[in-house]
Coordinates of C-alpha atoms in Angstrom, one line a residue:
Chain C
M1 CA -82.8 43.7 16.3
L2 CA -79.4 42.9 17.2
K3 CA -78.3 46.6 17.0
I4 CA -81.1 47.4 19.6
I5 CA -80.4 44.5 21.9
L6 CA -76.5 46.0 21.8
F7 CA -77.8 49.5 22.1
T8 CA -80.1 48.7 25.1
L9 CA -77.4 46.7 26.8
F10 CA -74.5 49.3 26.6
I11 CA -76.8 52.0 27.3
S12 CA -78.2 50.3 30.6
T13 CA -75.1 49.2 31.9
S14 CA -73.5 53.1 31.7
V15 CA -76.8 54.4 33.1
N16 CA -76.6 52.0 35.9
A17 CA -73.3 51.7 36.0
Q18 CA -72.9 52.9 39.7
S19 CA -75.7 50.3 41.2
L20 CA -75.3 47.2 39.1
K21 CA -71.9 45.0 38.4
H22 CA -70.9 44.3 35.1
K23 CA -68.3 42.4 34.3
I24 CA -67.2 41.2 30.8
Y25 CA -65.1 38.9 30.4
G26 CA -64.6 35.9 27.4
Y27 CA -63.0 34.1 24.7
A28 CA -60.7 34.1 21.4
Q29 CA -60.1 31.5 19.1
M30 CA -57.9 31.4 16.0
D31 CA -57.4 28.4 13.7
W32 CA -55.4 27.4 11.0
N33 CA -56.0 24.2 9.3
T34 CA -55.4 22.3 6.2
S35 CA -56.4 19.3 5.2
S36 CA -56.4 16.2 2.2
D37 CA -60.4 16.8 1.7
S38 CA -60.9 19.3 -0.9
D39 CA -64.6 20.5 0.6
T40 CA -62.5 21.4 3.9
K41 CA -61.6 25.4 4.5
E42 CA -58.0 25.9 4.8
G43 CA -56.1 28.1 6.4
F44 CA -55.8 30.8 8.6
Q45 CA -59.6 31.7 10.4
L46 CA -60.4 34.1 13.6
K47 CA -63.0 31.5 14.7
R48 CA -64.6 33.4 17.6
V49 CA -64.4 36.5 19.8
N50 CA -66.7 36.0 22.6
L51 CA -67.6 38.8 25.1
I52 CA -69.7 37.8 27.7
N53 CA -71.4 40.7 29.6
D54 CA -72.0 39.6 33.1
I55 CA -74.8 42.1 34.9
L56 CA -75.7 41.4 38.3
L57 CA -79.0 43.2 39.2
T58 CA -79.4 42.2 42.6
N59 CA -78.0 39.9 44.9
N60 CA -80.0 36.9 43.4
S61 CA -80.5 37.9 39.8
R62 CA -78.3 38.4 36.8
F63 CA -78.4 39.2 33.2
L64 CA -75.8 37.7 30.7
A65 CA -75.3 38.3 27.0
D66 CA -72.8 36.5 25.0
V67 CA -71.8 38.6 22.1
E68 CA -70.1 36.9 19.5
F69 CA -67.8 37.9 16.6
E70 CA -67.3 35.0 14.0
E71 CA -65.5 35.2 11.0
G72 CA -67.6 32.3 9.5
T73 CA -66.3 30.0 6.4
D74 CA -66.7 29.2 3.3
H75 CA -69.1 26.5 4.2
T76 CA -71.5 28.2 6.5
P77 CA -74.2 30.1 4.5
S78 CA -73.8 33.6 3.0
S79 CA -76.0 34.9 5.8
N80 CA -73.7 33.6 8.3
K81 CA -70.5 34.9 7.2
G82 CA -68.9 37.6 9.5
T83 CA -71.5 37.5 11.9
V84 CA -71.8 39.4 14.9
K85 CA -74.5 37.5 16.8
V86 CA -75.9 37.2 20.7
S87 CA -75.1 33.7 21.1
R88 CA -76.6 33.6 24.7
A89 CA -78.7 36.2 26.6
F90 CA -80.5 35.3 29.7
Y91 CA -81.8 36.4 32.8
E92 CA -81.1 34.1 35.9
H93 CA -82.9 34.1 39.3
S94 CA -81.4 32.0 42.3
L95 CA -84.2 31.2 44.5
S96 CA -81.9 29.7 47.1
Q97 CA -78.3 28.1 47.3
H98 CA -79.6 24.9 45.6
W99 CA -82.4 26.3 42.8
K100 CA -82.1 28.6 40.0
F101 CA -83.5 29.4 36.7
Q102 CA -83.2 31.0 33.4
A103 CA -85.1 32.5 31.0
G104 CA -83.8 33.4 27.8
K105 CA -80.9 31.7 25.1
V106 CA -79.1 29.1 26.7
L107 CA -76.6 26.2 25.9
T108 CA -78.6 23.2 25.9
P109 CA -77.9 20.9 28.6
Y110 CA -76.4 18.2 27.0
G111 CA -73.4 16.3 26.7
L112 CA -69.9 17.1 28.5
L113 CA -68.8 19.8 25.5
N114 CA -71.9 22.1 25.0
E115 CA -71.5 23.4 28.9
T116 CA -69.1 26.0 27.1
H117 CA -69.8 27.9 24.1
D118 CA -66.1 26.3 23.0
F119 CA -64.6 23.9 24.9
S120 CA -60.7 24.1 23.2
I121 CA -59.2 26.3 26.0
I122 CA -60.3 23.8 28.9
Y123 CA -60.4 20.4 26.7
L124 CA -57.9 18.7 24.5
P125 CA -59.1 18.3 21.1
V126 CA -58.7 21.1 18.5
N127 CA -62.2 20.4 16.9
V128 CA -65.2 19.4 17.8
P129 CA -65.3 15.6 18.3
L130 CA -67.1 13.6 15.5
P131 CA -70.3 12.8 17.2
Y132 CA -70.6 16.4 17.8
R133 CA -70.9 17.2 14.2
S134 CA -73.7 17.1 12.1
Q135 CA -75.1 13.7 10.9
K136 CA -76.4 12.7 8.0
I137 CA -80.0 12.0 8.6
T138 CA -81.8 11.8 4.9
A139 CA -80.4 11.9 1.6
S140 CA -80.6 15.6 1.7
R141 CA -80.3 17.0 5.2
N142 CA -77.6 16.4 7.8
A143 CA -78.7 17.4 11.8
R144 CA -76.9 17.6 14.8
L145 CA -77.9 14.9 17.7
Y146 CA -79.1 18.2 19.9
S147 CA -79.8 21.8 19.4
K148 CA -76.7 23.6 20.6
Y149 CA -78.7 26.4 22.1
T150 CA -82.6 26.4 23.5
T151 CA -84.3 29.6 24.0
G152 CA -87.0 29.2 27.1
L153 CA -86.8 28.1 30.4
S154 CA -84.0 26.1 32.2
F155 CA -84.3 25.1 35.7
N156 CA -81.1 24.2 37.6
Y157 CA -80.9 22.3 40.9
K158 CA -77.2 21.8 42.8
T159 CA -76.2 20.4 45.6
S160 CA -73.1 19.0 47.8
N161 CA -71.6 16.9 50.3
H162 CA -68.2 17.4 51.2
N163 CA -66.3 17.5 47.9
R164 CA -69.1 16.0 46.2
F165 CA -71.2 17.9 43.9
W166 CA -74.6 17.1 41.9
D167 CA -76.5 19.2 39.8
A168 CA -79.3 18.7 37.3
Q169 CA -80.7 20.8 34.7
L170 CA -83.8 20.9 32.8
S171 CA -84.5 23.1 30.0
I172 CA -87.8 23.7 27.8
G173 CA -88.0 25.7 24.5
N174 CA -87.6 26.0 21.1
G175 CA -84.3 24.1 19.8
S176 CA -81.9 26.0 17.5
Q177 CA -80.5 23.3 15.7
E178 CA -77.5 24.0 13.3
S179 CA -76.9 21.8 10.3
D180 CA -74.7 22.1 7.5
E181 CA -77.8 23.6 5.9
G182 CA -77.8 26.7 8.4
T183 CA -79.6 27.5 11.3
D184 CA -83.6 26.2 11.4
V185 CA -85.9 28.7 12.8
N186 CA -89.3 26.7 12.6
N187 CA -88.3 24.3 15.3
D188 CA -91.1 22.8 17.5
K189 CA -90.4 22.0 21.1
S190 CA -87.4 20.8 22.4
V191 CA -86.5 19.2 26.2
A192 CA -83.1 18.5 27.5
V193 CA -82.2 17.0 30.7
K194 CA -79.0 16.7 32.3
Q195 CA -77.6 15.4 35.8
Q196 CA -73.6 15.2 36.4
F197 CA -71.9 14.4 39.8
K198 CA -68.4 15.8 40.3
W199 CA -66.3 14.6 43.1
Y200 CA -62.8 16.6 43.6
G201 CA -61.0 13.6 45.1
D202 CA -57.3 14.5 46.8
S203 CA -55.3 13.8 43.5
I204 CA -58.1 13.2 41.0
T205 CA -61.6 15.2 39.8
T206 CA -64.0 12.9 38.7
N207 CA -67.0 14.1 36.5
W208 CA -69.6 11.8 35.5
G209 CA -73.0 12.4 33.9
T210 CA -75.9 11.7 31.6
S211 CA -78.1 13.8 29.0
H212 CA -81.4 13.4 27.4
F213 CA -82.3 15.6 24.4
T214 CA -86.0 15.3 22.4
E215 CA -87.0 17.6 19.8
G216 CA -90.1 17.5 17.5
D217 CA -89.6 19.4 14.4
S218 CA -92.2 19.7 11.5
T219 CA -89.4 21.2 9.3
R220 CA -85.8 19.7 10.1
Y221 CA -85.9 16.9 7.7
G222 CA -87.4 17.8 4.8
G223 CA -90.8 19.1 5.6
I224 CA -93.0 16.2 6.9
G225 CA -94.8 16.7 9.9
G226 CA -94.2 14.3 13.1
Q227 CA -90.6 14.0 13.0
R228 CA -88.9 13.4 16.6
M229 CA -85.3 12.7 17.5
W230 CA -84.3 11.4 20.7
S231 CA -80.4 11.6 21.7
H232 CA -79.1 10.1 24.7
N233 CA -75.5 10.8 26.4
T234 CA -73.2 9.6 29.2
F235 CA -69.9 11.1 29.8
L236 CA -67.1 10.3 32.2
G237 CA -64.4 12.8 32.7
L238 CA -61.0 11.8 35.1
E239 CA -58.5 14.8 35.4
S240 CA -55.5 15.0 37.6
D241 CA -52.3 17.3 37.6
N242 CA -50.5 14.1 35.6
F243 CA -53.5 13.3 33.3
Q244 CA -56.5 14.0 31.2
F245 CA -59.2 11.5 29.8
N246 CA -62.8 12.0 28.7
L247 CA -65.0 9.5 27.1
E248 CA -68.6 10.3 25.5
L249 CA -71.2 7.9 24.3
F250 CA -74.0 8.6 22.0
Y251 CA -76.9 6.6 21.2
S252 CA -79.7 8.5 19.1
K253 CA -83.3 7.7 17.1
F254 CA -84.5 9.8 14.3
N255 CA -88.0 9.4 13.2
T256 CA -87.4 10.7 9.5
G257 CA -90.5 10.1 7.9
L258 CA -94.0 8.6 8.5
T259 CA -92.5 5.5 9.0
A260 CA -89.0 5.3 8.3
K261 CA -86.9 5.4 11.5
Q262 CA -82.9 5.5 11.9
E263 CA -81.1 4.8 14.9
S264 CA -77.0 5.9 15.5
A265 CA -74.5 5.3 18.1
S266 CA -71.1 7.2 18.4
G267 CA -68.7 8.1 20.9
Y268 CA -65.3 9.4 21.4
S269 CA -62.4 9.3 24.1
V270 CA -59.2 11.7 24.5
L271 CA -55.9 10.7 26.7
G272 CA -53.8 13.3 27.5
Y273 CA -50.4 13.0 30.0
N274 CA -49.1 15.9 31.4
L275 CA -45.4 15.9 30.5
S276 CA -45.3 19.2 32.7
D277 CA -47.8 21.7 34.0
S278 CA -48.2 23.1 30.5
T279 CA -47.6 20.8 28.1
I280 CA -50.1 17.7 27.3
P281 CA -49.5 15.5 24.5
Y282 CA -52.7 13.4 23.9
L283 CA -54.4 11.0 21.5
Y284 CA -58.1 10.9 20.3
Y285 CA -60.5 8.1 19.0
A286 CA -63.7 8.6 17.6
Q287 CA -66.5 6.2 15.8
S288 CA -70.0 7.4 14.5
K289 CA -72.1 4.7 13.3
I290 CA -74.7 6.9 11.5
D291 CA -77.4 3.9 10.6
L292 CA -77.0 0.7 12.7
R293 CA -78.9 -1.2 10.0
E294 CA -76.7 0.0 7.3
K295 CA -72.8 -0.5 6.8
E296 CA -72.0 3.1 7.1
W297 CA -69.9 4.8 9.6
N298 CA -66.7 7.0 10.3
S299 CA -64.0 6.8 12.5
S300 CA -61.2 9.2 13.7
F301 CA -58.0 8.8 15.0
G302 CA -55.4 11.5 16.0
I303 CA -52.3 12.5 17.8
G304 CA -52.1 15.8 19.4
L305 CA -50.1 18.4 21.5
A306 CA -51.4 21.1 23.7
H307 CA -49.0 23.8 25.2
N308 CA -50.2 26.6 27.5
I309 CA -48.3 29.7 27.4
S310 CA -50.0 30.9 30.5
P311 CA -53.0 29.4 32.2
A312 CA -55.1 31.7 29.9
V313 CA -53.6 30.8 26.7
V314 CA -53.2 27.6 24.8
I315 CA -51.7 26.8 21.4
K316 CA -52.5 23.2 20.3
G317 CA -51.7 21.4 17.1
E318 CA -53.2 18.0 16.3
W319 CA -53.3 15.5 13.3
I320 CA -56.8 13.5 12.8
R321 CA -57.4 10.8 10.0
T322 CA -60.6 10.1 9.7
D323 CA -62.1 6.9 7.5
Q324 CA -65.4 7.7 5.9
H325 CA -66.9 4.1 5.0
Q326 CA -70.2 5.0 3.3
N327 CA -72.1 3.1 0.3
F328 CA -69.5 0.6 0.4
E329 CA -66.9 3.4 -0.6
E330 CA -64.0 4.1 1.6
K331 CA -62.4 7.6 2.0
A332 CA -59.5 8.5 4.2
I333 CA -59.1 12.3 5.3
D334 CA -56.1 14.1 6.7
D335 CA -56.7 17.1 8.8
W336 CA -53.9 18.8 10.5
N337 CA -55.6 21.5 13.0
T338 CA -53.7 24.4 15.1
T339 CA -55.3 27.0 17.3
L340 CA -54.6 29.7 19.7
A341 CA -57.2 30.0 22.4
I342 CA -57.2 32.9 24.7
S343 CA -59.5 33.4 27.8
F344 CA -59.8 36.6 29.2
Chain B
M1 CA -28.3 30.4 76.7
K2 CA -31.0 33.3 77.0
K3 CA -29.6 34.3 73.6
V4 CA -29.9 30.7 71.7
L5 CA -33.4 30.6 72.9
L6 CA -34.3 33.8 71.8
I7 CA -32.9 33.3 68.0
L8 CA -34.9 30.2 68.0
F9 CA -37.8 32.2 69.4
L10 CA -37.3 34.6 66.4
I11 CA -36.7 31.8 64.0
V12 CA -40.0 29.8 64.7
G13 CA -42.1 33.0 64.9
Y14 CA -40.5 34.4 61.7
C15 CA -41.6 30.6 60.1
E16 CA -45.2 31.2 61.6
V17 CA -45.8 34.7 60.2
S18 CA -43.7 33.8 56.7
Q19 CA -45.8 30.7 56.0
A20 CA -49.6 31.0 57.3
Q21 CA -52.0 32.8 54.8
S22 CA -54.9 34.6 56.3
I23 CA -58.4 34.6 54.6
I24 CA -60.1 38.1 54.7
V25 CA -63.7 39.0 54.2
N26 CA -65.2 42.3 54.6
A27 CA -66.3 43.4 58.0
Q28 CA -69.6 43.4 57.4
N29 CA -69.6 39.9 56.3
S30 CA -71.0 37.8 59.4
T31 CA -68.7 35.0 58.8
I32 CA -66.0 34.3 61.8
T33 CA -65.0 30.8 60.7
I34 CA -64.4 28.8 57.7
P35 CA -63.6 25.2 57.5
S36 CA -60.8 24.5 55.3
K37 CA -62.7 22.3 52.8
F38 CA -64.9 25.5 52.1
V39 CA -62.2 27.2 51.5
K40 CA -61.4 24.8 48.6
D41 CA -64.7 24.9 47.2
I42 CA -64.8 28.9 47.1
F43 CA -61.6 28.8 45.5
I44 CA -62.1 26.6 42.8
G45 CA -65.6 28.4 42.4
N46 CA -67.6 25.6 43.5
M47 CA -69.2 27.6 46.3
T48 CA -70.2 30.4 44.6
R49 CA -73.3 32.0 47.8
W50 CA -73.0 32.9 51.4
K51 CA -75.5 31.7 53.8
N52 CA -77.6 34.7 52.9
N53 CA -77.4 33.7 49.3
S54 CA -75.3 36.5 48.0
L55 CA -72.8 36.1 45.9
I56 CA -69.6 35.1 46.6
E57 CA -67.0 37.7 45.1
V58 CA -63.5 36.0 45.0
V59 CA -60.1 37.6 44.6
D60 CA -57.1 36.0 43.7
Y61 CA -53.4 36.5 42.6
N62 CA -51.8 36.1 39.1
A63 CA -51.2 32.6 38.5
N64 CA -47.6 32.9 38.7
T65 CA -47.2 34.4 42.2
E66 CA -45.4 32.8 45.1
L67 CA -48.7 33.8 47.5
R68 CA -51.2 31.8 44.9
T69 CA -48.7 28.6 44.5
E70 CA -48.4 28.4 48.3
F71 CA -52.1 28.9 49.2
T72 CA -53.2 26.3 46.2
A73 CA -50.7 23.7 47.4
K74 CA -51.9 24.2 51.3
Y75 CA -55.8 24.3 51.0
I76 CA -56.8 23.5 47.3
E77 CA -54.8 20.6 46.7
M78 CA -54.6 21.0 43.1
S79 CA -52.2 22.6 40.5
V80 CA -52.8 26.3 40.2
M81 CA -53.3 25.1 36.1
R82 CA -56.1 23.0 36.7
V83 CA -58.1 25.5 39.3
Y84 CA -57.4 28.1 36.4
K85 CA -59.1 26.0 34.0
N86 CA -62.1 25.1 36.1
W87 CA -62.5 29.1 36.5
I88 CA -62.6 29.4 32.6
R89 CA -64.9 26.3 32.5
L90 CA -67.3 27.7 34.9
S91 CA -66.9 31.5 33.6
L92 CA -67.3 30.3 29.8
S93 CA -70.3 28.0 31.0
A94 CA -72.0 31.1 32.2
E95 CA -72.1 29.6 36.0
V96 CA -70.1 32.1 37.8
A97 CA -67.9 35.2 36.7
P98 CA -64.3 34.4 36.9
P99 CA -62.2 35.8 40.3
K100 CA -60.7 39.4 40.2
I101 CA -57.0 39.0 39.9
F102 CA -54.7 41.4 41.6
H103 CA -50.4 41.6 41.8
T104 CA -50.5 42.6 45.5
Q105 CA -51.9 42.2 48.8
Q106 CA -52.5 45.6 49.0
E107 CA -55.1 45.8 46.2
V108 CA -56.6 42.8 47.5
I109 CA -57.2 44.4 50.8
D110 CA -58.5 47.3 49.1
F111 CA -60.8 45.2 47.0
V112 CA -62.3 43.2 49.6
S113 CA -62.7 46.5 52.0
K114 CA -65.1 47.9 49.4
N115 CA -67.0 44.9 48.7
A116 CA -69.2 43.5 51.1
N117 CA -69.4 40.0 49.8
A118 CA -65.6 39.5 48.5
I119 CA -63.1 37.2 50.3
G120 CA -59.5 36.8 49.6
Y121 CA -56.1 36.1 51.3
I122 CA -53.5 37.8 52.5
K123 CA -50.2 36.7 54.0
D124 CA -48.7 39.7 55.7
R125 CA -51.5 39.9 58.8
Q126 CA -49.9 43.1 60.0
L127 CA -51.5 45.0 56.8
I128 CA -55.2 44.0 58.1
S129 CA -54.6 45.9 61.7
K130 CA -54.3 49.0 59.2
D131 CA -57.7 48.8 57.8
S132 CA -60.5 48.6 59.9
S133 CA -63.1 47.6 57.1
V134 CA -61.6 44.2 56.3
K135 CA -61.6 41.5 59.0
E136 CA -59.5 38.0 59.0
V137 CA -61.4 34.5 58.9
K138 CA -60.1 31.7 61.1
I139 CA -59.8 28.7 59.4
L140 CA -61.2 25.3 60.7
E141 CA -58.2 22.7 59.7
K142 CA -59.6 19.2 58.7

């Protein structure tokens, strides 16, 4: 299927090269990690190379395909190792300066970091913050608080007043939840709503927003029907020429069985101070209470340094200590993460 | 006295030419003036469409060029690094494609002259007169 899509994509772009505007841009990331946790993959890893094919069909419509080359890790299912896949592929039509809709596979409008395929070149942490990772939902299954991708329809509204921008997104479709057990394919329906306000002030850019995600899935949490997840998020991003600050808070509720319910709360913050235009040391803190009724929670604290070799190339290193408190057992994990990220 | 006035005149004239940047668009573009706040919005990627809803094609220079640094400081009031990161965020989130990057003013003029929806900026106004398919847009200050 992938081969057909790629073949069609390349044929269509070459045939219509004269009439269509085709741009290719993207992102590459290579990591080196080491950890005190024996379950964590260590060493070098070509995490991903993404080629975004952006084809302007008319003045108001375009087709975008994000082709991802991924090395995979020892912990991904064997079917996902060393994959080439279409991460996103959608048709977009702009109805006016304010309205547009997309049809296809898009990033779910949820949270601050999920607006890009990988945040590492823009935001400070190397690895995805704790609340964005899979959480334990039942004894046997993990799941994220949201689906990274949605296949369906997405409606976007954007308006502005001088240097203040507000946009809202609604997406309806099938979620594509990636859990530790791999990608679930038999998801039911998902709905995500996100609104965000951006204010480009004279010295500080403020980005505040909320997002909500719900998904019903008859297979997700062990094959029992009628299960549903609600997840709410709010975020605040502040950025100036001198500092960067991000804060995100999450609250989620899971129906994990006919009567069982689980609530979780989590959040993280990152604060970086620009020593120069290109060197930013930062502090990171995250906490996740997996089940509000239980005494199970994880927290992470870390320090890191990001250095832009050029605006398009960033190299980062960080130390993160994660304390896991589960079932009256405590465990501390030290992770050293470095990354080289390039946009082109 | 005349010599002194002449020298002063030349100095002032030179400073004006060397400091001002001109916004250029394709000659087919109906835009005549552009408020400076829109200049900022366009060149950080927040304003992506012209009045007729066609996509704006932004053209810029390498991050380390003096012209880009001066333009960014005057009209965008952000560091080039922040502007660059904003574009990366927008392009990786599939909002809009990143701007075309060129090294020289002539390359920018050539691109704008061939693309009806393009917008760029140059420093040497005299380069425009050589090419009638590009026109200067007056910036309305705050």
